Short mmCIF file of C-alpha atoms in Angstrom, two decimals:
data_model
loop_
_atom_site.label_atom_id
_atom_site.label_comp_id
_atom_site.label_asym_id
_atom_site.label_seq_id
_atom_site.Cartn_x
_atom_site.Cartn_y
_atom_site.Cartn_z
CA MET A 1 47.05 -3.77 -34.96
CA ASN A 2 46.74 -5.16 -38.45
CA LYS A 3 45.49 -2.92 -41.24
CA PRO A 4 41.84 -4.21 -41.59
CA LEU A 5 41.27 -4.01 -37.84
CA ARG A 6 42.65 -0.47 -37.76
CA ARG A 7 40.23 0.58 -40.52
CA VAL A 8 37.26 -0.88 -38.60
CA ALA A 9 38.37 0.98 -35.48
CA ILE A 10 38.66 4.29 -37.37
CA PHE A 11 35.24 3.75 -38.96
CA CYS A 12 33.65 3.03 -35.57
CA GLY A 13 35.34 6.11 -34.14
CA LEU A 14 33.88 8.26 -36.92
CA LEU A 15 30.43 6.82 -36.26
CA ILE A 16 30.72 7.66 -32.56
CA LEU A 17 31.91 11.18 -33.41
CA ALA A 18 29.00 11.70 -35.83
CA LEU A 19 26.60 10.45 -33.17
CA LEU A 20 28.02 12.88 -30.61
CA VAL A 21 27.75 15.78 -33.07
CA ARG A 22 24.17 14.85 -33.89
CA VAL A 23 23.15 14.48 -30.24
CA ASN A 24 24.63 17.87 -29.35
CA TRP A 25 23.02 19.48 -32.41
CA VAL A 26 19.60 18.21 -31.37
CA GLN A 27 20.12 19.06 -27.70
CA PHE A 28 21.51 22.56 -28.08
CA VAL A 29 20.55 23.86 -31.55
CA GLN A 30 17.22 22.25 -32.39
CA ALA A 31 15.88 21.99 -28.84
CA ASP A 32 13.65 25.08 -28.95
CA GLU A 33 12.46 24.32 -32.48
CA LEU A 34 11.43 20.79 -31.49
CA LYS A 35 9.96 22.01 -28.23
CA ASN A 36 7.76 24.53 -30.02
CA ASP A 37 6.79 22.30 -32.93
CA PRO A 38 2.99 22.00 -32.80
CA HIS A 39 3.27 18.45 -34.14
CA ASN A 40 5.46 17.36 -31.22
CA ARG A 41 2.91 15.44 -29.20
CA ARG A 42 5.34 14.84 -26.34
CA VAL A 43 5.24 18.57 -25.54
CA ALA A 44 1.45 18.51 -25.32
CA ILE A 45 1.54 15.35 -23.21
CA GLU A 46 3.96 17.01 -20.80
CA ARG A 47 1.91 20.23 -20.75
CA TYR A 48 -1.23 18.42 -19.65
CA SER A 49 0.55 15.96 -17.32
CA ILE A 50 0.08 18.36 -14.39
CA PRO A 51 -2.68 20.81 -13.38
CA ARG A 52 -1.98 24.17 -15.04
CA GLY A 53 -1.36 27.17 -12.82
CA ASN A 54 -4.17 29.67 -12.60
CA ILE A 55 -5.18 33.05 -13.96
CA ILE A 56 -6.03 35.19 -10.95
CA VAL A 57 -8.54 38.06 -10.61
CA ASP A 58 -8.92 39.91 -7.30
CA GLY A 59 -6.94 37.18 -5.56
CA LYS A 60 -9.17 34.35 -6.80
CA PRO A 61 -8.60 31.95 -9.71
CA VAL A 62 -10.97 32.17 -12.67
CA THR A 63 -9.45 28.99 -14.07
CA GLY A 64 -8.88 25.46 -12.79
CA SER A 65 -7.96 21.94 -13.90
CA THR A 66 -9.63 18.58 -13.74
CA THR A 67 -8.50 15.04 -14.47
CA THR A 68 -9.45 13.57 -17.79
CA ASP A 69 -9.57 10.17 -19.45
CA SER A 70 -8.69 11.46 -22.91
CA GLY A 71 -5.75 9.24 -23.84
CA ASP A 72 -2.29 10.52 -22.95
CA PHE A 73 -3.46 13.73 -21.30
CA MET A 74 -3.98 13.57 -17.55
CA TYR A 75 -5.55 17.02 -16.97
CA LYS A 76 -7.67 19.50 -18.87
CA ARG A 77 -8.51 23.14 -18.28
CA THR A 78 -11.68 24.38 -16.58
CA TYR A 79 -13.04 27.92 -16.33
CA LYS A 80 -15.25 29.69 -13.80
CA ASN A 81 -17.86 31.87 -15.49
CA GLY A 82 -15.99 31.20 -18.73
CA GLU A 83 -18.16 33.42 -20.95
CA MET A 84 -17.49 36.47 -18.82
CA TRP A 85 -13.74 35.95 -18.63
CA ALA A 86 -12.99 34.49 -22.08
CA PRO A 87 -11.90 37.90 -23.54
CA VAL A 88 -9.24 37.98 -20.79
CA THR A 89 -8.14 34.37 -20.37
CA GLY A 90 -8.55 33.06 -23.89
CA TYR A 91 -8.62 29.27 -24.01
CA ALA A 92 -6.34 26.27 -23.48
CA SER A 93 -7.56 23.18 -25.27
CA GLN A 94 -5.98 19.74 -25.58
CA ALA A 95 -7.20 19.58 -29.18
CA PHE A 96 -7.08 23.21 -30.38
CA GLY A 97 -4.10 24.75 -28.57
CA ALA A 98 -4.33 28.04 -26.71
CA ASN A 99 -4.66 31.77 -27.24
CA GLN A 100 -4.47 35.08 -25.36
CA LEU A 101 -3.13 34.89 -21.76
CA GLU A 102 -3.30 31.09 -21.80
CA LYS A 103 -0.90 31.03 -24.77
CA LEU A 104 1.30 34.02 -23.98
CA ASN A 105 1.95 32.74 -20.45
CA ASP A 106 1.95 29.03 -21.24
CA GLY A 107 5.47 28.55 -19.86
CA ILE A 108 4.49 29.92 -16.44
CA LEU A 109 1.13 28.15 -16.33
CA SER A 110 2.58 24.80 -17.43
CA GLY A 111 5.62 25.15 -15.14
CA SER A 112 8.10 24.87 -18.03
CA ASP A 113 9.28 28.50 -18.15
CA ASP A 114 13.03 29.08 -17.65
CA SER A 115 12.25 31.51 -14.81
CA LEU A 116 10.89 28.53 -12.84
CA PHE A 117 14.18 26.60 -13.08
CA PHE A 118 14.94 27.03 -9.37
CA SER A 119 11.45 25.91 -8.39
CA ARG A 120 11.71 22.82 -10.61
CA THR A 121 15.17 21.99 -9.20
CA VAL A 122 13.86 22.15 -5.63
CA ASP A 123 10.92 19.94 -6.59
CA MET A 124 13.35 17.42 -8.12
CA PHE A 125 15.25 17.08 -4.85
CA THR A 126 12.16 17.05 -2.64
CA GLY A 127 10.30 14.63 -4.88
CA GLU A 128 7.44 17.07 -5.45
CA LYS A 129 5.62 16.92 -8.77
CA ARG A 130 6.20 19.83 -11.15
CA LYS A 131 3.59 22.58 -10.73
CA GLY A 132 2.43 25.50 -12.81
CA GLY A 133 2.77 29.13 -11.76
CA ASN A 134 0.08 31.80 -11.71
CA VAL A 135 -0.78 34.82 -13.85
CA VAL A 136 -2.13 37.63 -11.66
CA THR A 137 -4.22 40.08 -13.65
CA THR A 138 -5.20 43.72 -13.09
CA LEU A 139 -8.87 42.99 -13.73
CA ASP A 140 -11.57 44.15 -11.31
CA ALA A 141 -14.16 41.37 -10.90
CA LYS A 142 -17.02 43.74 -10.06
CA ALA A 143 -16.26 46.01 -13.01
CA GLN A 144 -16.03 43.01 -15.34
CA LYS A 145 -19.38 41.70 -14.06
CA ALA A 146 -21.00 45.10 -14.56
CA ALA A 147 -19.62 45.30 -18.11
CA PHE A 148 -20.63 41.76 -19.07
CA GLU A 149 -24.12 41.97 -17.58
CA GLY A 150 -24.60 45.47 -19.01
CA LEU A 151 -23.88 44.19 -22.51
CA GLY A 152 -26.26 41.28 -21.90
CA ASP A 153 -27.63 39.92 -25.16
CA LYS A 154 -26.33 42.89 -27.17
CA LYS A 155 -23.37 42.52 -29.48
CA GLY A 156 -20.59 44.82 -28.29
CA ALA A 157 -17.63 45.40 -26.02
CA VAL A 158 -16.39 47.31 -22.99
CA ALA A 159 -12.86 48.34 -22.04
CA ALA A 160 -12.05 50.05 -18.74
CA ILE A 161 -8.65 51.39 -17.68
CA ASN A 162 -7.13 52.93 -14.58
CA PRO A 163 -5.90 56.23 -16.14
CA GLU A 164 -3.19 56.72 -13.52
CA THR A 165 -1.45 53.38 -14.18
CA GLY A 166 -2.81 51.98 -17.45
CA ALA A 167 -4.08 48.86 -15.65
CA ILE A 168 -6.99 47.28 -17.51
CA LEU A 169 -9.94 46.85 -15.13
CA ALA A 170 -12.59 45.38 -17.43
CA LEU A 171 -12.48 43.77 -20.85
CA ALA A 172 -15.84 42.37 -21.90
CA SER A 173 -17.04 41.19 -25.31
CA THR A 174 -20.43 39.78 -26.32
CA PRO A 175 -21.57 37.36 -27.56
CA SER A 176 -18.93 35.30 -25.83
CA TYR A 177 -18.13 31.61 -25.33
CA ASP A 178 -17.20 29.19 -22.55
CA PRO A 179 -13.67 27.82 -23.16
CA SER A 180 -14.51 24.82 -20.93
CA THR A 181 -16.75 23.41 -23.68
CA PHE A 182 -13.77 22.49 -25.88
CA ALA A 183 -10.91 22.17 -23.37
CA GLY A 184 -10.62 18.41 -24.02
CA MET A 185 -10.21 16.45 -27.22
CA SER A 186 -13.41 14.42 -27.48
CA ASP A 187 -15.88 14.54 -30.35
CA LYS A 188 -18.08 16.71 -28.15
CA ASP A 189 -15.23 19.21 -27.76
CA SER A 190 -14.74 19.33 -31.53
CA GLU A 191 -18.45 19.94 -32.09
CA ALA A 192 -18.44 22.77 -29.54
CA TYR A 193 -15.34 24.37 -31.09
CA ASN A 194 -16.64 24.13 -34.65
CA ALA A 195 -20.00 25.60 -33.66
CA LEU A 196 -18.17 28.72 -32.42
CA GLN A 197 -16.29 29.36 -35.66
CA LYS A 198 -17.42 32.39 -37.67
CA LYS A 199 -18.27 30.27 -40.72
CA ASN A 200 -20.79 28.40 -38.55
CA ASN A 201 -21.84 31.30 -36.32
CA PRO A 202 -22.17 34.75 -37.96
CA ASP A 203 -22.09 36.43 -34.52
CA ASP A 204 -18.47 35.27 -34.21
CA PRO A 205 -18.50 34.72 -30.44
CA MET A 206 -14.76 33.94 -30.32
CA LEU A 207 -13.90 37.43 -31.61
CA ASN A 208 -12.52 39.59 -28.81
CA ARG A 209 -14.32 42.79 -29.78
CA ALA A 210 -12.71 44.85 -27.01
CA LEU A 211 -9.20 44.27 -28.37
CA ARG A 212 -9.41 42.84 -31.84
CA GLN A 213 -12.33 44.60 -33.56
CA THR A 214 -12.18 48.14 -34.93
CA TYR A 215 -15.19 50.38 -35.53
CA PRO A 216 -15.72 53.92 -36.79
CA PRO A 217 -15.53 55.81 -33.46
CA GLY A 218 -18.16 58.35 -34.50
CA SER A 219 -18.54 61.44 -32.37
CA THR A 220 -16.42 60.07 -29.50
CA PHE A 221 -13.46 60.97 -31.74
CA LYS A 222 -14.40 64.66 -31.46
CA VAL A 223 -12.45 64.81 -28.19
CA VAL A 224 -9.31 63.95 -30.21
CA THR A 225 -10.18 66.67 -32.74
CA ALA A 226 -10.72 69.12 -29.88
CA ALA A 227 -7.34 68.09 -28.44
CA ALA A 228 -5.72 68.75 -31.82
CA ALA A 229 -7.35 72.21 -31.96
CA LEU A 230 -6.05 73.10 -28.48
CA GLU A 231 -2.58 71.60 -28.92
CA ASN A 232 -2.05 73.33 -32.25
CA GLY A 233 -3.35 76.69 -31.00
CA LEU A 234 -6.25 76.84 -33.46
CA TYR A 235 -8.45 77.72 -30.49
CA THR A 236 -7.37 78.38 -26.91
CA ASP A 237 -10.58 79.47 -25.15
CA ILE A 238 -13.13 76.64 -24.98
CA ASP A 239 -15.94 79.15 -24.40
CA ALA A 240 -15.06 81.56 -27.21
CA LYS A 241 -16.86 81.49 -30.55
CA THR A 242 -15.30 79.38 -33.29
CA ASN A 243 -15.25 80.24 -36.97
CA SER A 244 -17.93 77.70 -37.87
CA PRO A 245 -20.59 78.62 -40.44
CA LEU A 246 -23.87 76.74 -40.59
CA PRO A 247 -24.43 75.13 -43.01
CA TRP A 248 -20.82 74.17 -43.71
CA THR A 249 -19.61 72.69 -46.99
CA LEU A 250 -16.98 69.96 -47.12
CA PRO A 251 -13.79 71.28 -48.80
CA ASP A 252 -12.97 70.32 -52.39
CA THR A 253 -16.52 69.11 -53.06
CA ALA A 254 -19.26 70.41 -55.34
CA GLY A 255 -21.27 71.93 -52.50
CA VAL A 256 -21.65 68.82 -50.33
CA GLU A 257 -22.88 69.96 -46.94
CA LEU A 258 -21.80 68.22 -43.75
CA LYS A 259 -25.00 67.58 -41.81
CA ASN A 260 -25.53 67.68 -38.06
CA GLU A 261 -27.74 65.11 -36.33
CA GLY A 262 -30.93 67.17 -36.17
CA SER A 263 -31.39 70.91 -35.96
CA LEU A 264 -28.56 72.33 -33.87
CA PRO A 265 -28.58 76.13 -34.31
CA SER A 266 -26.02 76.60 -31.52
CA CYS A 267 -23.46 74.94 -33.79
CA LYS A 268 -23.18 78.18 -35.80
CA ASN A 269 -19.88 79.62 -34.55
CA GLY A 270 -20.43 77.47 -31.46
CA SER A 271 -17.72 77.35 -28.83
CA LEU A 272 -15.73 74.13 -28.33
CA ARG A 273 -17.65 73.43 -25.13
CA GLU A 274 -21.05 73.93 -26.80
CA ALA A 275 -19.98 71.98 -29.91
CA LEU A 276 -18.98 69.00 -27.78
CA ARG A 277 -22.08 69.30 -25.59
CA VAL A 278 -24.52 68.94 -28.50
CA SER A 279 -22.02 67.12 -30.79
CA CYS A 280 -21.72 69.48 -33.78
CA ASN A 281 -20.41 67.71 -36.87
CA THR A 282 -19.97 71.05 -38.61
CA VAL A 283 -17.68 72.56 -35.96
CA PHE A 284 -15.40 69.55 -35.60
CA GLY A 285 -15.41 68.71 -39.32
CA LYS A 286 -14.21 72.24 -40.04
CA ILE A 287 -11.56 72.08 -37.27
CA SER A 288 -10.18 68.91 -38.87
CA ALA A 289 -10.19 70.61 -42.29
CA ASP A 290 -8.55 73.77 -40.91
CA LEU A 291 -5.76 71.80 -39.18
CA GLY A 292 -5.18 69.51 -42.14
CA ASN A 293 -4.47 65.81 -42.38
CA LYS A 294 -0.89 65.83 -41.04
CA LYS A 295 -1.67 67.65 -37.80
CA MET A 296 -4.79 65.58 -37.18
CA MET A 297 -2.89 62.36 -37.79
CA ALA A 298 -0.03 63.47 -35.53
CA GLU A 299 -2.40 64.17 -32.64
CA ALA A 300 -4.30 60.90 -33.14
CA GLU A 301 -1.01 59.00 -33.10
CA LYS A 302 -0.11 60.53 -29.73
CA PHE A 303 -3.25 58.85 -28.40
CA GLY A 304 -2.16 55.47 -29.87
CA PHE A 305 -3.69 55.44 -33.36
CA ASN A 306 -1.62 53.91 -36.20
CA ASN A 307 0.36 51.84 -33.69
CA PRO A 308 0.33 48.15 -34.68
CA LYS A 309 2.09 46.99 -31.50
CA ILE A 310 -0.11 47.84 -28.54
CA ASP A 311 0.41 44.72 -26.42
CA THR A 312 -1.56 44.26 -23.23
CA PRO A 313 0.19 41.64 -23.53
CA VAL A 314 -2.50 40.36 -25.91
CA ARG A 315 -1.94 42.48 -29.01
CA ALA A 316 -4.74 44.91 -29.88
CA ALA A 317 -5.80 45.47 -33.47
CA GLU A 318 -4.34 48.64 -34.98
CA SER A 319 -6.62 51.67 -34.71
CA ILE A 320 -6.38 53.89 -37.76
CA TYR A 321 -6.38 57.61 -38.40
CA PRO A 322 -5.95 57.61 -42.19
CA LYS A 323 -3.77 59.60 -44.53
CA ASP A 324 -6.50 61.13 -46.66
CA ASN A 325 -7.71 63.96 -48.88
CA ARG A 326 -9.37 67.12 -47.53
CA PRO A 327 -13.04 66.09 -47.53
CA GLN A 328 -12.26 62.64 -46.14
CA ASN A 329 -9.98 64.18 -43.51
CA ALA A 330 -12.85 66.43 -42.43
CA MET A 331 -15.07 63.34 -42.07
CA ALA A 332 -12.33 61.51 -40.15
CA GLY A 333 -12.29 64.43 -37.70
CA ILE A 334 -15.83 63.50 -36.66
CA GLY A 335 -14.97 59.80 -36.44
CA GLN A 336 -16.30 58.71 -39.82
CA ALA A 337 -14.68 57.98 -43.23
CA SER A 338 -11.76 55.53 -42.80
CA ASN A 339 -11.21 56.42 -39.16
CA ARG A 340 -11.41 53.24 -37.06
CA ALA A 341 -10.75 52.40 -33.42
CA THR A 342 -10.93 49.51 -30.97
CA PRO A 343 -12.85 49.97 -27.71
CA LEU A 344 -9.48 49.72 -25.94
CA GLN A 345 -8.18 52.61 -28.07
CA MET A 346 -11.09 54.87 -27.15
CA ALA A 347 -10.69 53.96 -23.47
CA MET A 348 -7.06 55.05 -23.86
CA VAL A 349 -8.24 58.40 -25.28
CA ALA A 350 -10.53 58.99 -22.30
CA SER A 351 -7.84 57.86 -19.85
CA ALA A 352 -5.21 60.24 -21.26
CA ILE A 353 -7.57 63.21 -20.92
CA ALA A 354 -8.56 62.12 -17.40
CA ASN A 355 -4.90 61.67 -16.41
CA GLY A 356 -3.89 65.28 -17.08
CA GLY A 357 -2.77 64.61 -20.67
CA LYS A 358 -0.48 61.68 -19.88
CA LEU A 359 -1.28 58.33 -21.57
CA MET A 360 -0.13 55.27 -19.64
CA LYS A 361 0.60 52.03 -21.48
CA PRO A 362 -2.37 49.65 -21.03
CA TYR A 363 -1.63 46.28 -19.41
CA MET A 364 -3.60 43.47 -17.80
CA VAL A 365 -0.95 41.26 -16.15
CA GLU A 366 0.14 42.61 -12.79
CA LYS A 367 2.66 39.86 -12.04
CA LEU A 368 3.71 36.29 -12.72
CA GLU A 369 4.11 33.95 -9.78
CA ALA A 370 6.08 30.74 -9.26
CA PRO A 371 4.15 27.75 -7.81
CA ASN A 372 5.41 28.74 -4.34
CA LEU A 373 3.90 32.23 -4.96
CA ASN A 374 7.30 33.93 -5.30
CA VAL A 375 7.06 36.78 -7.81
CA VAL A 376 9.08 36.00 -10.95
CA GLN A 377 7.96 39.09 -12.90
CA GLN A 378 6.30 42.30 -11.71
CA HIS A 379 4.85 44.89 -14.09
CA THR A 380 5.84 48.53 -13.64
CA PRO A 381 3.42 51.15 -15.02
CA GLU A 382 4.95 52.95 -18.00
CA LYS A 383 4.13 56.22 -19.75
CA MET A 384 3.27 55.71 -23.39
CA SER A 385 2.94 59.31 -24.60
CA GLU A 386 1.67 62.77 -23.66
CA PRO A 387 -1.04 63.82 -26.15
CA LEU A 388 -2.00 66.95 -24.18
CA THR A 389 -0.46 69.51 -21.89
CA PRO A 390 -1.95 69.44 -18.38
CA GLN A 391 -3.62 72.79 -19.11
CA ASN A 392 -5.31 71.54 -22.28
CA ALA A 393 -6.25 68.26 -20.60
CA GLN A 394 -8.05 70.29 -17.94
CA LYS A 395 -9.92 72.21 -20.65
CA LEU A 396 -11.03 68.97 -22.28
CA GLN A 397 -12.12 67.60 -18.92
CA ASP A 398 -14.27 70.72 -18.45
CA MET A 399 -15.84 70.12 -21.85
CA MET A 400 -16.48 66.40 -21.26
CA GLU A 401 -17.97 67.08 -17.84
CA THR A 402 -20.38 69.58 -19.45
CA VAL A 403 -21.48 66.79 -21.83
CA VAL A 404 -22.52 64.69 -18.81
CA THR A 405 -24.07 67.47 -16.71
CA HIS A 406 -25.89 69.39 -19.45
CA GLY A 407 -25.43 67.51 -22.73
CA THR A 408 -25.91 64.18 -24.45
CA GLY A 409 -24.25 62.07 -21.73
CA LYS A 410 -26.63 62.71 -18.81
CA ARG A 411 -27.34 59.01 -18.32
CA ALA A 412 -23.77 58.54 -17.07
CA GLN A 413 -24.22 60.88 -14.12
CA ILE A 414 -23.23 59.48 -10.69
CA SER A 415 -24.26 61.21 -7.48
CA ASN A 416 -21.44 63.09 -5.76
CA VAL A 417 -18.93 62.03 -8.42
CA THR A 418 -17.48 64.13 -11.26
CA VAL A 419 -18.04 62.33 -14.54
CA GLY A 420 -16.80 63.36 -17.98
CA GLY A 421 -17.99 61.72 -21.16
CA LYS A 422 -18.73 61.85 -24.86
CA THR A 423 -21.42 60.08 -26.83
CA GLY A 424 -21.07 58.73 -30.36
CA THR A 425 -23.38 57.24 -32.95
CA ALA A 426 -21.24 55.95 -35.81
CA GLN A 427 -22.76 55.39 -39.23
CA HIS A 428 -21.54 52.47 -41.30
CA GLY A 429 -22.39 50.20 -44.18
CA GLU A 430 -22.98 51.09 -47.82
CA ASN A 431 -24.77 54.48 -47.87
CA ASN A 432 -24.98 54.14 -44.06
CA LYS A 433 -27.80 51.61 -44.47
CA ASP A 434 -26.78 49.44 -41.48
CA ASN A 435 -27.76 50.21 -37.90
CA PRO A 436 -25.25 52.65 -36.38
CA TYR A 437 -22.79 51.74 -33.62
CA ALA A 438 -23.59 53.31 -30.26
CA TRP A 439 -20.48 54.59 -28.41
CA PHE A 440 -19.78 56.18 -25.08
CA ILE A 441 -16.43 57.09 -23.52
CA SER A 442 -16.10 58.46 -20.02
CA TYR A 443 -14.14 58.77 -16.82
CA ALA A 444 -15.04 59.24 -13.16
CA LYS A 445 -13.01 61.16 -10.61
CA THR A 446 -13.27 61.69 -6.89
CA ALA A 447 -11.26 63.57 -4.31
CA LYS A 448 -8.89 60.58 -4.23
CA GLY A 449 -8.11 60.72 -7.94
CA THR A 450 -9.38 59.31 -11.25
CA PRO A 451 -9.53 55.54 -10.93
CA VAL A 452 -11.39 54.62 -14.10
CA ALA A 453 -11.92 55.50 -17.77
CA VAL A 454 -14.36 53.46 -19.86
CA ALA A 455 -15.25 52.92 -23.50
CA VAL A 456 -18.44 51.10 -24.52
CA VAL A 457 -19.60 50.20 -28.01
CA ILE A 458 -22.86 48.49 -28.93
CA GLU A 459 -22.51 46.89 -32.32
CA GLY A 460 -25.96 45.34 -32.45
CA SER A 461 -29.11 45.11 -30.34
CA ASP A 462 -32.88 44.79 -30.73
CA THR A 463 -33.26 48.57 -30.33
CA LEU A 464 -35.10 50.31 -33.17
CA ARG A 465 -32.73 52.16 -35.52
CA ASP A 466 -34.13 55.60 -34.66
CA ASP A 467 -33.58 54.93 -30.96
CA ILE A 468 -29.94 53.89 -31.28
CA ALA A 469 -27.69 56.46 -29.62
CA GLY A 470 -24.55 56.27 -27.52
CA GLY A 471 -26.14 58.29 -24.72
CA ALA A 472 -29.11 55.94 -24.47
CA LEU A 473 -27.52 52.51 -25.01
CA SER A 474 -23.89 52.75 -23.95
CA ALA A 475 -23.76 55.47 -21.28
CA PRO A 476 -25.75 53.42 -18.69
CA ILE A 477 -23.30 50.52 -19.10
CA ALA A 478 -20.33 52.85 -18.64
CA LYS A 479 -22.00 54.27 -15.54
CA ASP A 480 -22.41 50.78 -14.02
CA VAL A 481 -18.75 49.96 -14.70
CA MET A 482 -17.56 53.24 -13.18
CA GLU A 483 -19.76 52.72 -10.12
CA ALA A 484 -18.38 49.20 -9.66
CA VAL A 485 -14.81 50.52 -9.68
CA LEU A 486 -15.67 53.42 -7.35
CA GLU A 487 -17.36 50.99 -4.94
CA GLY A 488 -14.14 49.00 -4.79
CA GLU A 489 -12.18 52.17 -4.04
CA LYS A 490 -14.12 52.82 -0.82
#
């Protein structure tokens, strides 16, 4: 071979080598990056080239797919009773992507997940079209319906948990939205999506209030303060007198009295049971002050506060028990000051007490299924922490059951069922000028066990300010949710 021809051959060889290196780099190094690039339209085209798998509740799909004429996309998502289930499903939109379970389980639903490799291989040989798998949830359809209809036109949220497993049974948030209205990519879909954005709708219907919104928990937090008192040995007998003067002055202040809601003479040295029954700010504020910030924070954290990674698998907003000075710590002990919690967090508090002091990790996906219904992933209930000894959990149950039988939570009573609860009316806004939040947390137990714990918060309603109270507004909703779960247990 003469010299010029040899040089051309070497040059061509180098070009082929560079091409091979580049092809392998793209195939094996950049593959995931390109696959997940939101600007890669081919991924979206492939995603919507088949009907998505479904999100399942009680054995029935709450989602579906329909054919579409929107350009390259063959199918788009549909939802059954979308407003009721949106806090669980989230949305999958050709134009606006996906969130919540639709996003977190996109690989299964679109049939592209690595765990479905065998299923895809079989389909390739049999000539079957690729199919999406299913996401089977823990939700209870009747409980969800009771929660959603109970909230009605009020602004608020409900979270219900099976205390024994951590399975989420209801997760409602109002006002809500129908994800079907913007599942496509037409101008009409864009108008629907934009109308739901907070800047265009102050009610923020796309906010998942059950998981992603925190509120001052108000007096429902007093069960955590009572747990801290019992666990730290400040008090051991729930019927013995406490050292609680009336009036009581916040520590390190120039005589600022902590007020109770109304005249509550039994709060003077009132027992823990009596203080929870009538909801004494003075008793629980002083307990928080006596224990101090570190012990209060430690107990709250056992219940899940200050944990930024509570994944259901949708991540919940972090509930906060703050590091604070003495007067603010006393206020945090009654659920005010900088103390904030999601409805899910307060349902976790009730569930831990109802479950003998053991807090189970909350979850709402029972299993993932391949298109042929083979299980590719099964959830196993997992203990998250143990905020209370079984003995102290029993004492708190006794106290919460007194609240429902003889205290502020009577509207949650259910015939022939033991119900424990705690009301809360949380002040907020500058100088507490805004309408308070109405809270109620509860659990129901039968001879078969304790299948449900519930937290309800009403953020806004047409109720007159003086009539807003957790026992009046939220307890009836919690009762309906508990009854729905108990009905399903029969």
